[in-house]
Short mmCIF file of C-alpha atoms in Angstrom, two decimals:
data_model
loop_
_atom_site.label_atom_id
_atom_site.label_comp_id
_atom_site.label_asym_id
_atom_site.label_seq_id
_atom_site.Cartn_x
_atom_site.Cartn_y
_atom_site.Cartn_z
CA MET L 1 0.10 0.12 -0.07
CA THR L 2 1.26 3.53 -0.91
CA HIS L 3 0.05 6.32 1.23
CA ALA L 4 -1.34 9.43 -0.55
CA PRO L 5 0.13 12.72 0.11
CA LEU L 6 0.15 13.74 3.72
CA ASP L 7 -1.55 10.48 4.53
CA PHE L 8 1.67 9.54 6.45
CA LEU L 9 1.05 12.11 9.05
CA ARG L 10 -2.38 10.48 9.79
CA ALA L 11 -0.95 6.91 9.79
CA THR L 12 2.01 7.98 11.81
CA SER L 13 -0.46 9.78 14.40
CA THR L 14 -3.00 6.70 14.48
CA SER L 15 -0.35 4.33 14.90
CA TYR L 16 1.56 5.98 17.78
CA ASP L 17 -1.90 6.70 19.55
CA ALA L 18 -2.40 3.08 19.49
CA ILE L 19 0.93 2.08 21.02
CA ALA L 20 1.36 5.37 23.17
CA LYS L 21 0.67 3.72 26.78
CA ASP L 22 2.78 0.45 25.95
CA TYR L 23 5.53 2.47 24.50
CA THR L 24 5.66 4.98 27.29
CA ALA L 25 5.57 2.16 29.88
CA LEU L 26 8.52 0.44 28.19
CA HIS L 27 10.39 3.66 27.52
CA PRO L 28 9.71 6.31 30.13
CA ASP L 29 13.14 7.62 29.53
CA GLY L 30 14.59 6.74 26.43
CA LEU L 31 17.91 8.22 27.43
CA ALA L 32 18.44 6.47 30.76
CA HIS L 33 20.60 4.15 29.44
CA HIS L 34 22.47 5.97 26.82
CA PRO L 35 25.24 8.36 28.49
CA LEU L 36 26.52 9.45 25.22
CA ASP L 37 22.97 10.50 23.80
CA ARG L 38 22.45 12.43 27.14
CA ASN L 39 25.62 14.22 26.63
CA LEU L 40 25.03 15.05 23.27
CA ILE L 41 21.78 16.84 24.17
CA THR L 42 23.75 18.54 26.89
CA VAL L 43 25.90 19.91 24.10
CA PHE L 44 23.03 21.02 22.22
CA ALA L 45 21.65 22.90 25.19
CA GLU L 46 24.95 24.87 25.56
CA LEU L 47 24.97 25.68 21.92
CA VAL L 48 21.54 26.95 22.10
CA ARG L 49 21.95 29.08 25.26
CA ALA L 50 25.22 30.69 23.84
CA ASN L 51 23.20 32.09 20.93
CA SER L 52 19.79 32.95 22.06
CA ASP L 53 17.31 32.98 24.89
CA ALA L 54 14.46 31.74 22.36
CA PRO L 55 12.85 28.51 23.17
CA VAL L 56 13.70 25.10 21.81
CA ALA L 57 10.92 22.97 20.02
CA ASP L 58 11.13 19.23 20.74
CA LEU L 59 9.75 17.70 17.69
CA GLY L 60 8.32 14.24 17.99
CA SER L 61 8.40 14.84 21.73
CA GLY L 62 6.73 11.58 22.52
CA PRO L 63 6.42 10.97 26.47
CA GLY L 64 8.13 14.13 26.90
CA HIS L 65 11.24 13.02 28.58
CA VAL L 66 13.78 14.75 26.27
CA ALA L 67 12.06 18.12 26.70
CA ALA L 68 12.08 17.55 30.61
CA ARG L 69 15.92 16.98 30.35
CA LEU L 70 16.40 20.17 28.36
CA HIS L 71 14.21 22.11 30.92
CA ALA L 72 16.34 20.58 33.71
CA LEU L 73 19.44 22.03 31.79
CA GLY L 74 17.97 25.41 31.98
CA VAL L 75 16.60 25.58 28.33
CA PRO L 76 13.00 27.00 27.60
CA VAL L 77 11.28 24.18 25.70
CA PHE L 78 7.97 22.93 24.54
CA GLY L 79 7.19 19.88 22.77
CA ILE L 80 5.18 19.03 19.38
CA ASP L 81 4.24 15.59 18.43
CA VAL L 82 1.91 14.28 15.68
CA SER L 83 0.13 11.87 18.29
CA PRO L 84 -2.68 13.20 20.55
CA GLY L 85 -1.98 10.18 22.67
CA MET L 86 1.59 10.98 23.22
CA VAL L 87 0.86 14.55 24.09
CA ALA L 88 -1.69 13.67 26.65
CA LEU L 89 0.89 11.38 28.31
CA ALA L 90 3.68 13.98 28.03
CA ARG L 91 1.32 16.53 29.70
CA GLU L 92 0.43 14.09 32.47
CA ALA L 93 3.89 13.18 33.23
CA HIS L 94 5.51 16.68 32.84
CA PRO L 95 2.57 19.27 33.87
CA ALA L 96 5.04 22.11 34.08
CA LEU L 97 5.79 22.03 30.41
CA ARG L 98 3.86 22.67 27.25
CA PHE L 99 3.22 20.01 24.70
CA HIS L 100 0.68 20.20 21.73
CA VAL L 101 -0.39 18.55 18.61
CA GLY L 102 1.52 19.40 15.39
CA SER L 103 3.67 18.24 12.47
CA MET L 104 7.17 19.41 11.71
CA THR L 105 6.03 19.59 7.89
CA SER L 106 3.69 22.60 8.99
CA LEU L 107 4.77 24.31 12.34
CA ASP L 108 2.28 26.63 13.72
CA LEU L 109 4.76 28.99 14.91
CA PRO L 110 6.05 32.55 13.83
CA ASP L 111 9.12 33.20 11.67
CA GLU L 112 12.42 33.16 13.64
CA SER L 113 10.82 32.40 16.86
CA LEU L 114 13.10 29.26 17.93
CA GLY L 115 16.50 29.21 19.29
CA GLY L 116 16.77 25.48 18.56
CA ILE L 117 15.09 22.40 17.01
CA LEU L 118 15.44 18.99 18.33
CA ALA L 119 14.12 16.00 16.38
CA LEU L 120 15.10 12.73 18.08
CA TYR L 121 14.01 9.85 15.97
CA SER L 122 11.28 11.76 14.30
CA THR L 123 12.17 12.50 10.80
CA ILE L 124 12.49 8.92 10.53
CA HIS L 125 8.61 8.80 9.73
CA VAL L 126 9.01 11.54 7.23
CA PRO L 127 8.97 10.26 3.63
CA ASP L 128 11.77 11.40 1.36
CA ASP L 129 9.79 13.96 -0.60
CA HIS L 130 8.38 15.63 2.46
CA LEU L 131 11.97 16.11 4.08
CA PRO L 132 12.63 19.35 2.14
CA THR L 133 9.20 20.81 3.49
CA ALA L 134 10.29 19.89 7.03
CA PHE L 135 13.67 21.44 6.84
CA ALA L 136 12.41 24.43 5.01
CA GLU L 137 10.03 24.89 8.23
CA PHE L 138 13.19 24.40 10.41
CA HIS L 139 14.85 27.03 8.62
CA ARG L 140 11.92 29.54 8.73
CA THR L 141 11.16 29.28 12.51
CA LEU L 142 14.82 29.43 13.65
CA VAL L 143 16.36 32.57 14.70
CA PRO L 144 19.82 33.48 13.10
CA GLY L 145 22.39 31.17 14.47
CA GLY L 146 19.52 28.82 15.83
CA HIS L 147 20.71 25.41 16.28
CA VAL L 148 19.47 21.86 15.09
CA LEU L 149 20.05 18.37 16.49
CA LEU L 150 18.88 15.18 14.51
CA ALA L 151 19.01 11.73 15.76
CA PHE L 152 18.04 8.86 13.42
CA GLN L 153 18.71 5.25 12.67
CA SER L 154 21.27 5.07 10.13
CA GLY L 155 23.36 2.47 7.78
CA SER L 156 25.56 2.05 5.05
CA GLU L 157 23.00 3.04 2.71
CA ASP L 158 19.35 4.53 2.98
CA GLY L 159 16.44 1.97 3.59
CA HIS L 160 12.83 1.72 4.33
CA ARG L 161 10.40 -0.72 6.08
CA ARG L 162 6.73 -0.81 7.07
CA LEU L 163 5.76 -1.83 10.74
CA THR L 164 2.42 -3.46 10.91
CA GLU L 165 2.38 -4.61 14.51
CA ARG L 166 3.59 -3.42 17.75
CA PHE L 167 2.95 -4.34 21.42
CA GLY L 168 0.16 -6.41 19.88
CA HIS L 169 -1.42 -3.42 18.27
CA GLU L 170 -2.20 -3.17 14.43
CA ILE L 171 -0.35 -0.27 13.13
CA ASP L 172 0.85 1.36 9.78
CA LEU L 173 4.13 3.09 10.46
CA ASP L 174 6.75 3.64 7.94
CA LEU L 175 10.47 3.67 9.15
CA TYR L 176 13.05 5.37 7.09
CA TRP L 177 16.76 5.06 7.86
CA ARG L 178 19.11 7.35 6.10
CA THR L 179 22.89 7.94 5.95
CA PRO L 180 24.25 11.22 7.46
CA GLU L 181 25.21 12.22 4.23
CA THR L 182 21.63 12.06 3.01
CA LEU L 183 20.17 14.15 5.86
CA GLU L 184 23.01 16.74 5.74
CA ALA L 185 22.35 17.18 1.91
CA ARG L 186 18.55 17.78 2.65
CA LEU L 187 19.48 20.39 5.45
CA THR L 188 22.08 22.04 3.09
CA GLU L 189 19.57 22.40 0.56
CA ALA L 190 17.14 24.31 3.03
CA GLY L 191 19.85 26.70 3.97
CA LEU L 192 20.99 25.11 7.21
CA GLU L 193 24.64 24.23 7.73
CA PRO L 194 25.67 20.81 9.19
CA HIS L 195 28.87 20.93 11.35
CA THR L 196 29.11 17.82 13.26
CA ARG L 197 28.16 14.35 12.70
CA ILE L 198 28.50 11.36 15.36
CA LEU L 199 27.85 7.80 14.50
CA ARG L 200 27.50 4.97 17.11
CA GLU L 201 26.91 1.20 16.96
CA PRO L 202 23.68 -0.43 17.99
CA HIS L 203 23.18 -0.81 21.78
CA GLY L 204 21.12 -3.30 23.64
CA GLU L 205 18.04 -4.32 21.58
CA GLU L 206 18.94 -1.76 18.74
CA THR L 207 19.71 -3.34 15.26
CA LEU L 208 20.78 -0.24 13.19
CA PRO L 209 23.47 2.38 14.11
CA ARG L 210 22.45 5.62 15.37
CA ALA L 211 23.45 8.95 13.83
CA PHE L 212 23.48 12.27 15.19
CA VAL L 213 23.84 15.71 13.01
CA TYR L 214 24.33 19.13 14.34
CA ALA L 215 23.28 21.97 12.21
CA HIS L 216 22.73 25.69 12.40
CA LYS L 217 20.94 28.46 10.71
CA PRO L 218 23.55 31.01 9.39
CA ALA L 219 23.51 34.23 11.37
CA HIS L 220 22.41 37.50 9.63
CA GLU L 221 25.40 39.17 7.66
CA PRO L 222 26.17 42.46 9.61
CA VAL L 223 24.61 45.53 8.08
CA ARG L 224 27.54 47.57 6.46
CA PRO L 225 27.36 51.34 7.02
CA SER L 226 26.48 53.03 3.69
#
């Protein structure tokens, strides 16, 4: 089955609604056993704070544990997720933080309003032909000098599979894994500048390597006196 344009958003939302409680019970804090991943988020927080006091958007915020970690690091942050079920669980677990339903392909945010964008394992559900739209939204909403951190499953080449069952629930969820080079090229096309990549081997039950890519939106050129 091939999804019609934007049907992937509905399919992703419905699938995560179905598994939200089971997923959250199993992964209440997806960073708990990954010290490298936690420290990469700490680096991201430092980069954001050094450039701007504008908030960070955690795109694909899930149960809210990553947003809560950024908040603990002193970064103003809110979460956006395509799944109302995930948003409800995040609000329940972290009532001091703000979470709302939305998609990275159409952010309901003003231009140049974000100091940073964090997308941990959420671009993995965005088809190739919709990545340019998502990354254009990143560029539009970031302040000059704003930072991006992506995390995603990777490999020696790009790939795709469809998940039809998880935790005993019937789902319809596309999963795309990509090389760092692929996502860096898409970021560059959107006017963002990748500057650091890290690749780690699978850990525990993971089957694919994990890639992390840092990028930033170039700062405005200084106004030259006439």
